[in-house]
Every structure is written in C-alpha cells, then in structure tokens.
Short mmCIF file of C-alpha atoms in Angstrom, two decimals:
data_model
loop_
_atom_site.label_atom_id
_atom_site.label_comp_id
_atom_site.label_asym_id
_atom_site.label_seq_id
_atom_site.Cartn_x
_atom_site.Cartn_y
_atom_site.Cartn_z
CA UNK F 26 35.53 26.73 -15.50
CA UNK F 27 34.67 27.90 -19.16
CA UNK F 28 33.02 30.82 -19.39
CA UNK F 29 30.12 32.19 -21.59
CA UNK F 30 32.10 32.72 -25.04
CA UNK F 31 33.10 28.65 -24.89
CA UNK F 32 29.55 27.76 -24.89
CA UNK F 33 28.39 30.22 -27.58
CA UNK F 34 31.22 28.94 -29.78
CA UNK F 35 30.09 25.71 -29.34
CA UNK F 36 26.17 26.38 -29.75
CA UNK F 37 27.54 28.73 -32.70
CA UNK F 38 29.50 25.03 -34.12
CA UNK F 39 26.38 22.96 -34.15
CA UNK F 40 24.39 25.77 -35.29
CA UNK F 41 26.55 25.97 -38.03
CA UNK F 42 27.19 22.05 -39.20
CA UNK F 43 23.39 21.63 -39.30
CA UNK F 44 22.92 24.43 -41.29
CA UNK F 45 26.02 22.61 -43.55
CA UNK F 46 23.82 19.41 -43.24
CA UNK F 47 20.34 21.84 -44.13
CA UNK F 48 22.05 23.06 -47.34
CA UNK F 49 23.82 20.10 -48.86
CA UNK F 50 21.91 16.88 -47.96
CA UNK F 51 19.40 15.97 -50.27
CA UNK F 52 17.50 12.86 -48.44
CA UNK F 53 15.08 14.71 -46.91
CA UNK F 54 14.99 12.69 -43.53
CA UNK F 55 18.26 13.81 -42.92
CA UNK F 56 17.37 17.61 -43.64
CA UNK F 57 15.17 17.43 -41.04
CA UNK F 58 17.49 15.97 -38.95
CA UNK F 59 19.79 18.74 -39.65
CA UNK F 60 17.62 21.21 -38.40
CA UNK F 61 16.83 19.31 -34.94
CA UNK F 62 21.23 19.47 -34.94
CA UNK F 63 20.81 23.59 -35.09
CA UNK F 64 18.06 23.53 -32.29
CA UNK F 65 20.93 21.92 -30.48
CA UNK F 66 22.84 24.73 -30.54
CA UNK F 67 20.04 27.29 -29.79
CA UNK F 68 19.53 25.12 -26.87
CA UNK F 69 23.18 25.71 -25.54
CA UNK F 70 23.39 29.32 -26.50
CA UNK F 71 20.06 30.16 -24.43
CA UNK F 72 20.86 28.17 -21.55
CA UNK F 73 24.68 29.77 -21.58
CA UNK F 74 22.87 33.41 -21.37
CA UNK F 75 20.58 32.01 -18.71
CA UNK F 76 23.65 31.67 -16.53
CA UNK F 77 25.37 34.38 -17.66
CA UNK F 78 22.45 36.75 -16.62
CA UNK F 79 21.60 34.76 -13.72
CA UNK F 80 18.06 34.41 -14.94
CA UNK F 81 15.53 31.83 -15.80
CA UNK F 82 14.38 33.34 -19.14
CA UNK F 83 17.16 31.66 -20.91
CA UNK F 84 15.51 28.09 -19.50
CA UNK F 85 12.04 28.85 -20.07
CA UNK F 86 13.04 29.91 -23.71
CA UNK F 87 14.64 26.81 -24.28
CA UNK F 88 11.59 25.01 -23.10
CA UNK F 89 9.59 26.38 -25.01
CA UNK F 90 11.90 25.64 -27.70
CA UNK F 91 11.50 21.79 -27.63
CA UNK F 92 7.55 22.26 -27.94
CA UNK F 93 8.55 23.88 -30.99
CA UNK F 94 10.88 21.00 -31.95
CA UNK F 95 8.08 18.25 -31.22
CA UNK F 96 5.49 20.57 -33.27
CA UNK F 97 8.34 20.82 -36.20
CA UNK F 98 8.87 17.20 -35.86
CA UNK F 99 5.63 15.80 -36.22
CA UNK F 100 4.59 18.11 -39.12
CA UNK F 101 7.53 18.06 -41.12
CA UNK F 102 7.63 13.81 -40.94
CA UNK F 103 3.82 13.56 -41.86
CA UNK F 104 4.58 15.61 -44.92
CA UNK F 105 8.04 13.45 -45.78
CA UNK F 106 5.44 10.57 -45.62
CA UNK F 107 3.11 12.42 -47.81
CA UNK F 108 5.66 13.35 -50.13
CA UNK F 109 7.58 9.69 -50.51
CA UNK F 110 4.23 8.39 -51.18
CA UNK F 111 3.72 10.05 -54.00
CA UNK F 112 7.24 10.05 -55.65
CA UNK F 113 8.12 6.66 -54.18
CA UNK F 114 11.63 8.83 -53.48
CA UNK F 115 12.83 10.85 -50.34
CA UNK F 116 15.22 12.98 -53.19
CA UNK F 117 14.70 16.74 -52.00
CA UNK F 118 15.81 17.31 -55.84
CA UNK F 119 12.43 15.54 -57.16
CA UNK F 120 10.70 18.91 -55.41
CA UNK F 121 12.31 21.16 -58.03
CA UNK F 122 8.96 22.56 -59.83
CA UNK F 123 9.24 26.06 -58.57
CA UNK F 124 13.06 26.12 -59.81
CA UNK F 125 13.04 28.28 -62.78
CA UNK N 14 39.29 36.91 -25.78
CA UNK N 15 42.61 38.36 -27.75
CA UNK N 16 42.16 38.82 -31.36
CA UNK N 17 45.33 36.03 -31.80
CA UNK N 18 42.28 33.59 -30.25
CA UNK N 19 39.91 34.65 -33.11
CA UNK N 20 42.67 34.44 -35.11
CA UNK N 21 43.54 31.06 -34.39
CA UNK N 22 39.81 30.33 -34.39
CA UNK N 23 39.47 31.43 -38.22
CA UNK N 24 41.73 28.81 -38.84
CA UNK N 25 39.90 26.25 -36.80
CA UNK N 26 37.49 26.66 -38.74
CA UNK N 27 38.65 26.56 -42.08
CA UNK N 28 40.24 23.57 -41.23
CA UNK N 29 36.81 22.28 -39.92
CA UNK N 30 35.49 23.60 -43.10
CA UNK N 31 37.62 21.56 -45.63
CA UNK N 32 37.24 18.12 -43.27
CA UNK N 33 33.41 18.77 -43.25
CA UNK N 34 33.61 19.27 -47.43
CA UNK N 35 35.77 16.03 -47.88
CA UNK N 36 33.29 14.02 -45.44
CA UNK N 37 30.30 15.31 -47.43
CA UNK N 38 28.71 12.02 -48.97
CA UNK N 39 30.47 11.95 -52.47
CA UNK N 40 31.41 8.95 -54.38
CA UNK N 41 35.56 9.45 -53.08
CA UNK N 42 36.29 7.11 -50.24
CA UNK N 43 39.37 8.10 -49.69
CA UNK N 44 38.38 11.67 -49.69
CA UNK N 45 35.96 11.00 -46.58
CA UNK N 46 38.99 9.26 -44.13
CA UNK N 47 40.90 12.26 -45.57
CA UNK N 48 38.56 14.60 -44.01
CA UNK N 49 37.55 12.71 -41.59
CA UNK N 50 41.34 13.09 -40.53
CA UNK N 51 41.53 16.69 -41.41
CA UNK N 52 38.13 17.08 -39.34
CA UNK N 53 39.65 14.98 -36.20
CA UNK N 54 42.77 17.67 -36.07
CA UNK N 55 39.94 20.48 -36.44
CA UNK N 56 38.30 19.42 -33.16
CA UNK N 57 41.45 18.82 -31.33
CA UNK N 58 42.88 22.44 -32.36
CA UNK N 59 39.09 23.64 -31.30
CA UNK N 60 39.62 22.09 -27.52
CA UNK N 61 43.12 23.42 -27.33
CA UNK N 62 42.41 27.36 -28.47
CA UNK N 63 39.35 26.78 -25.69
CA UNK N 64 41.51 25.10 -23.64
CA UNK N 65 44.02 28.20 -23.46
CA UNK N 66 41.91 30.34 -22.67
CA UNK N 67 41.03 28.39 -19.05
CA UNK N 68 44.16 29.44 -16.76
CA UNK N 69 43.51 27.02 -14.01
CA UNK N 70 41.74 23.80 -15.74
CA UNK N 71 39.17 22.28 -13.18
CA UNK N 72 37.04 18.78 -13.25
CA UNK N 73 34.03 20.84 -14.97
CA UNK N 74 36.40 22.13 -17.65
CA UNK N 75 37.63 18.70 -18.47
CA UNK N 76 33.85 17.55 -18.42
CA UNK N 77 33.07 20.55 -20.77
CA UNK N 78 35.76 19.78 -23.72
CA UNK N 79 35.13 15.77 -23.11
CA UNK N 80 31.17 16.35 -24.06
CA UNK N 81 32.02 19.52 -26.32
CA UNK N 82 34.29 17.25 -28.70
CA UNK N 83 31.47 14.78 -28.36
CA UNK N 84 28.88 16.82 -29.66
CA UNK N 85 30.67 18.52 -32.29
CA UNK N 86 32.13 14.79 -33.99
CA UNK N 87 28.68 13.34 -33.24
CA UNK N 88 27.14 16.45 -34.89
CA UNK N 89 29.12 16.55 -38.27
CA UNK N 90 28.75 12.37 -38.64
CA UNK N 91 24.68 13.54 -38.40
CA UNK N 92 25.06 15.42 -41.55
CA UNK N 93 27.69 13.27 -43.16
CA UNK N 94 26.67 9.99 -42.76
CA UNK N 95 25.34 8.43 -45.77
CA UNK N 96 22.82 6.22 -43.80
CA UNK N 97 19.85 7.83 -42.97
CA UNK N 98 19.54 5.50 -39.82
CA UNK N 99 22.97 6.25 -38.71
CA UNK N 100 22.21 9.73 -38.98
CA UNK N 101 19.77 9.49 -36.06
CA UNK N 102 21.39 7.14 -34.05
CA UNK N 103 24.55 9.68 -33.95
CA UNK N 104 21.86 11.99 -33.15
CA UNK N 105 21.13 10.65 -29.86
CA UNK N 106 24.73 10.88 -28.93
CA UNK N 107 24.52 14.81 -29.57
CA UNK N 108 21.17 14.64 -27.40
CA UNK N 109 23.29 13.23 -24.73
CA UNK N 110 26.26 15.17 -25.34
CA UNK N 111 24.02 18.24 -24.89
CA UNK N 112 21.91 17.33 -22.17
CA UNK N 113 25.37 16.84 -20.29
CA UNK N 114 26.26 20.24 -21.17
CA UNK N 115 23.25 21.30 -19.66
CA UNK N 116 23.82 20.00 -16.10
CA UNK N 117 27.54 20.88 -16.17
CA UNK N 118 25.24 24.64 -16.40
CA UNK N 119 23.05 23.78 -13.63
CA UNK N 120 20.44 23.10 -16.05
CA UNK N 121 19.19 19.84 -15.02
CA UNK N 122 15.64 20.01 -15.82
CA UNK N 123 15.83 20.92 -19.24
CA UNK N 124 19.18 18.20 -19.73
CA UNK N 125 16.12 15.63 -18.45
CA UNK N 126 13.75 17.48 -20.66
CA UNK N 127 15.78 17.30 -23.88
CA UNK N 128 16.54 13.48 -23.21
CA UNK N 129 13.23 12.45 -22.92
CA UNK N 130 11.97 14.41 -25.18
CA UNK N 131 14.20 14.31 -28.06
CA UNK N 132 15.97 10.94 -27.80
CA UNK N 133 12.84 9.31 -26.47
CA UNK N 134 9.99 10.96 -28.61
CA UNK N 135 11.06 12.47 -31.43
CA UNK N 136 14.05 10.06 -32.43
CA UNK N 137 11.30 7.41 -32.01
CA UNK N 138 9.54 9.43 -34.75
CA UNK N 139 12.24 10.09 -37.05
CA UNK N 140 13.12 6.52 -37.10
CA UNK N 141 9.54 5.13 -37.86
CA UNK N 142 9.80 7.20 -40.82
CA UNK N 143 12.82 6.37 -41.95
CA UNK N 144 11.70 2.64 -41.71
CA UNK N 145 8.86 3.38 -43.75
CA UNK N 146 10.32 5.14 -46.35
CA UNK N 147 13.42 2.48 -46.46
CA UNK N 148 14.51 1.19 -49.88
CA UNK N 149 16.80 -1.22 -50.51
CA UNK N 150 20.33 -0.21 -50.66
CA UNK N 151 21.95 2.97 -50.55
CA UNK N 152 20.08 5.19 -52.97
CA UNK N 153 21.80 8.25 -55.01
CA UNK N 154 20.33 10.92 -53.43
CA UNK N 155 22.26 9.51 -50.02
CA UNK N 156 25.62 9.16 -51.71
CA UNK N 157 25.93 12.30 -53.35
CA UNK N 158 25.92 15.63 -51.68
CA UNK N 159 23.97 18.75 -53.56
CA UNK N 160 26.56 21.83 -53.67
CA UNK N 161 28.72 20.42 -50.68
CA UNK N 162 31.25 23.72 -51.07
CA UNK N 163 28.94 26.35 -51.40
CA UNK N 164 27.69 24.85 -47.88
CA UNK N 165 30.44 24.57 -46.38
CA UNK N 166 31.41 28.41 -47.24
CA UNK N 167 28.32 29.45 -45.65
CA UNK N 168 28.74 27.67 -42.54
CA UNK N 169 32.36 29.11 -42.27
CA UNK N 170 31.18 32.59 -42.96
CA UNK N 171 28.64 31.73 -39.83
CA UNK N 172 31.12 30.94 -37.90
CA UNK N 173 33.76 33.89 -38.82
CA UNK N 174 30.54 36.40 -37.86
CA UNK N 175 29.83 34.76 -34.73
CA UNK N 176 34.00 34.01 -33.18
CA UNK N 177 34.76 37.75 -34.25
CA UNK N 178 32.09 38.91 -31.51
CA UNK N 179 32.45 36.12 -28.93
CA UNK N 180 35.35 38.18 -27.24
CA UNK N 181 33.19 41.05 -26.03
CA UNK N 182 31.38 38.87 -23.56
CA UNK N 183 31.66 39.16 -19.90
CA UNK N 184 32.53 36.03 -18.08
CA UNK N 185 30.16 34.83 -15.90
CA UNK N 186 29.86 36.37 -12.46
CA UNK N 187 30.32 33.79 -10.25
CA UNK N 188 29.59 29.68 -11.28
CA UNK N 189 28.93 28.09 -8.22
CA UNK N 190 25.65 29.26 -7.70
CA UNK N 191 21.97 28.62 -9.19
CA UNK N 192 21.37 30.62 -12.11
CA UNK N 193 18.22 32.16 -9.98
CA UNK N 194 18.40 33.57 -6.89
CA UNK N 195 15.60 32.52 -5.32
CA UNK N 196 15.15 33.95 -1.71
CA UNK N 197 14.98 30.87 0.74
CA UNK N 198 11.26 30.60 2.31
CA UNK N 199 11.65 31.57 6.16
CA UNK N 200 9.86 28.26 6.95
CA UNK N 201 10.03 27.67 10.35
CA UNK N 202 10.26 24.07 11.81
CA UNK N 203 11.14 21.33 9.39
CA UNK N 204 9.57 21.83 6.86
CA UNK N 205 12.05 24.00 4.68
CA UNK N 206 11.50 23.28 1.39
CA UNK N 207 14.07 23.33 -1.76
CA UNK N 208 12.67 26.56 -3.22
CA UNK N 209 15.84 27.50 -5.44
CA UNK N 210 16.06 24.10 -7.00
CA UNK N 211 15.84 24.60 -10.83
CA UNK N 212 12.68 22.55 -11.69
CA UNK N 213 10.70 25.04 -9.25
CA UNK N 214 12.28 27.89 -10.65
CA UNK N 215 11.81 27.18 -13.81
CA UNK N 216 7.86 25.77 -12.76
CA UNK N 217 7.54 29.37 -11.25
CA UNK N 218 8.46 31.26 -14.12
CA UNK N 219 6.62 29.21 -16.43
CA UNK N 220 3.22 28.77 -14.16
CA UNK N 221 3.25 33.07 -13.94
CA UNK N 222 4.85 35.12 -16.42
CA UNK N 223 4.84 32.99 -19.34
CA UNK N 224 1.50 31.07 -18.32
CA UNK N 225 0.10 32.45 -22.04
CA UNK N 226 3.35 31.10 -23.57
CA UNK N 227 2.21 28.03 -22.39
CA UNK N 228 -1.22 28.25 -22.92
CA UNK N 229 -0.39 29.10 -26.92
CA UNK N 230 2.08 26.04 -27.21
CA UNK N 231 -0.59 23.68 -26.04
CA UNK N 232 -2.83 25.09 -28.40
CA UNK N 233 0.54 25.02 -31.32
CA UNK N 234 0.45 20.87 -29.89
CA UNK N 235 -3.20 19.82 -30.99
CA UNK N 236 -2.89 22.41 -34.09
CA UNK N 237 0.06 20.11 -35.11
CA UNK N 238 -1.52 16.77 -34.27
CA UNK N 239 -5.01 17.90 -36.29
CA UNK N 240 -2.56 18.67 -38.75
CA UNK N 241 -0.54 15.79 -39.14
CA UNK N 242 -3.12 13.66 -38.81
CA UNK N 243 -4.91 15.19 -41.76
CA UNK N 244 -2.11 15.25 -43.65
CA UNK N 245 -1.45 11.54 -43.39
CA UNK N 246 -4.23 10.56 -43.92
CA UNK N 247 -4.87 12.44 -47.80
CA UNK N 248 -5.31 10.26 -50.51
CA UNK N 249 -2.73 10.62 -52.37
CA UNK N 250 -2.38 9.31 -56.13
CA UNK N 251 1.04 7.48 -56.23
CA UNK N 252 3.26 9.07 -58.94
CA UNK N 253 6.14 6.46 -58.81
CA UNK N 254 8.87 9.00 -60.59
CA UNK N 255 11.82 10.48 -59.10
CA UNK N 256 11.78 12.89 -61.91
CA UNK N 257 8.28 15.40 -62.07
CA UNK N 258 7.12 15.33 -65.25
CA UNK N 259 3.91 17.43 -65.32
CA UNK N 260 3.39 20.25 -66.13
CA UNK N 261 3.62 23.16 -62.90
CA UNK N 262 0.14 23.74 -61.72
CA UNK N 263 -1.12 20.17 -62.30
CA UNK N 264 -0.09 18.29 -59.12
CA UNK N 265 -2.52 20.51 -56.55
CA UNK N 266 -4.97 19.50 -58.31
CA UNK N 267 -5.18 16.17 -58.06
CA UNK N 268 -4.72 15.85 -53.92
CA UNK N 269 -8.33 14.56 -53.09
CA UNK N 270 -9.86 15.77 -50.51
CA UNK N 271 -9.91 13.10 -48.06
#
C-alpha cells in the first residue's frame, strides 16, 4: 500500500509540469490548461493529508477547490475570447505592453 | 524515506527535466522522440524508486503506479503537445487518472466530483473556446516554446524542495479504514443507515462547519457568471495585429462601455 510521501511526490510532479507548461507555453488556451494540470496535483496532495490525518478537511478543501477551478475557468476563457478578438491571435507574447 | 531515495529521486528528476525540455514544442523533431524517450525512462525510474520503497507490493499498489504513470505521461503531453485540442483531450485522461487515485484513497465522492465536473463541464468549456479561436494550421506561437530551459529549471528546483522533505512524513496509520471515523448511529430495528460513507461525511462537514465556505463560493459562482458574461459581451474594436503597436495607455481607452 503506498503511503503518504508517494502521493505527495506525485501531486508535487503534476504540480510541477503545469507550472513547466504555465511558464513556457505561449498559446494562451494551453496556459490555462496548465494551471487546471497544477490543481490536479493540489487535489491529490489534500486528499493524501485527508487520509493521513484521518479527517475530512482535506476533502472538503478539495471541494471547495473545484468551485474555484469552475470560477477560474469561466473567467479566464471569457477574457481569452475577449482578448483573441481583439488581436485576432491567442500569442501570450502579443500581451507584452507592460514589458519594459 | 533514506536519503539514497532522495538521492535517486534528484536524478529522476533531472532526467524528467531534460525529456520535458526536449519535448517542449520547438521546431526539432527529432529532439521531441528524443525526449520523449528520455521522458519514458524518467517515469519508469519514478515507479521503480516508489516501487522500492513498498516491501510487500499489493493489488492497490499496482493500481497506484498503473494510474500514477498515467497521470504523469498524460500530464507532460498536456503541456507539450503542440495542438491546443490535444492538449485537452490528454487532459481528460489526467482527470481520470486522478479521479482513480482518488477512490484507490477512499475518496469516491470527490473522484465523481472531479469527473463530472472537470471532464464534463469545464473541458466542455475549454474546448468551445478553443474551437472559436481555431485558425487554420498550426500557428507559431504553438510550435515554439517561450524560454523552455529556464522552465524546466524551475520545475526541477520545485521538485528538489519538495522530495528533500517528503521523507519526514509518517505513513499512514492504518489504510483499510474510512478516512472519518464516524460513530455508527445506534439505530435500532432495520433501519441502520450508512452514516460513515464518505458522501455523508463529507455532506456533514460541509452542511456545518464550513456552511459559510459554501455560502461565499455560491456567491464567488454568480460573481463569476455576472462577470463573464459582461466581459463577453464588451464591444470590442478588432485590432487584427499580432504585434501591439500603440502607444501604452491607449488601448483602455477605447473598450466601450457596452
């Protein structure tokens, strides 16, 4: 039976790939996408302490977590919509005005 | 945990590190099967350093690394593949992958949760707008990857951080039970119900301590929907450039008000 630190590991892997994803795509679908990858592993790591404490917080947390997901979701697609209609482009890199 | 596992996970990870770098969308083919192989022996040496640590390998260790090595591939072709629509699709297989996790940790409502939620709802989303914003072909900004090492050396210096302090974990007390133990009601007659299944636990905790939790999330819900609906629904004047050319300041300004 694997314990708590296989689970972490993992939750800490696909944490860490869709930050990879967050930092080096540039097609901003797919950065979003990224993110929803790193929920994924939040998801694992707080249902992993749920067992390990023997305690529903962990759950409920995680719940919680998709609303959060769903609100992320929906907000962060309107405004890719927003944005490709007026660049005609989903290139994060056309977004550069505040680089100095 | 012995430090020769963290050890040996460093390297995992490095090794994970330069497959995820070659598979990065760059205009090398043959770079991309080479980390794709390089990324293939990363997950395998993952499963066996895991695997090592298990002394007597059971059916819901097997289940763990099958959907483990699942998730992780399914993960990394998410953020490598140069197909936006791919990208989700592989998606849903870490959904599933996840969600399987979940039960193997006795988490079944939230594994049903997640599925519905995510590969039903917000998939459904991400794929809409994906078809809307299609163009034809495989644009530039798909093919080529912005700063794919710098990336890659900050996920690996995640990873280091968090497999240094994984060791000084407990392991779990004991894995055969619910993760809440709920006292049985002392029905008598029939009528005992299933009070420690994990849907009413988890219905109990959230229906009286975190009641305002859920109160404020249903109020986050319609915040969001005013929100995107307003947003979609702005005028906006259509600027067909990839490249900005005005000035800072200027493009504010010219949002109508819807």
């Amino acid at each position: 039976m694997p314990g708590i630190a296989e689970y972490l590991i993992l939750g800490a892997i696909l944490f860490a790939l869709g930050l990879v994803g967050f930092l080096s795509r540039r097609n901003l679908i797919v950065i979003f996408l990224s993110t929803e990858v790193m929920f994924q592993g939040v998801v694992i790591n707080a249902v992993a302490f749920a067992r390990l404490h023997h305690h529903m917080d962990g759950q409920v947390f995680a719940l919680f977590l998709l609303v959060i997901a769903a609100v992320e979701a929906g907000l962060a697609l309107g405004l890719v919509v927003l944005l490709y209609r007026r660049k005609g482009t989903l290139d994060a890199e056309a977004w550069s005005l505040m680089r100095g | 945990m012995t430090s020769m596992t963290a050890n040996l996970l460093y390297l995992v990870f490095a090794l994970g590190g330069a497959g995820m770098y070659l598979l990065l969308p760059k205009e090398n083919k043959r770079q991309a099967i080479a980390g794709a192989v390089i990324g293939a022996l990363a997950v395998v040496g993952l499963l066996t350093v895991l695997a090592a640590r298990v002394i007597l390998p059971d059916e819901t260790s097997a289940f763990f690394y099958l959907f483990a090595a699942i998730a992780v591939l399914a993960s990394s072709r998410v953020v490598t593949h140069p197909n936006p629509v791919y990208c989700a699709v592989y998606f849903v297989l870490v959904v599933i992958a996840v969600a399987a996790l979940l039960v193997l940790q006795r988490a079944e409502f939230l594994a049903v949760a997640l599925v519905l939620i995510y590969a039903g709802a917000i998939l459904v989303t991400y794929l809409f707008v994906i078809m809307l914003a299609h163009q034809g072909g495989s644009p530039i900004y798909d093919r080529r990857s912005r700063e794919p090492l710098l990336a890659v050396l900050a996920g690996f210096v995640l990873m280091a951080a968090v497999a240094g302090r994984a060791e000084d974990l407990p392991a779990p007390v004991s894995t055969s039970t619910s993760p809440v133990a709920v006292p049985t009601a002392d029905v008598e007659g029939a009528a005992a119900q299933p009070v420690d299944s994990n849907t009413a636990a988890i219905g109990e905790a959230v229906m009286t301590r975190y009641v305002i939790v859920l109160e404020i999330s249903g109020v986050l819900l319609l915040v969001a929907m005013v929100g995107a609906i307003a947003l979609s629904r702005k005028n906006v004047p259509v600027e067909r450039l990839a490249v900005p050319t005005k000035p800072i300041g200027h493009v504010g300004r010219e949002v109508e008000p819807y």
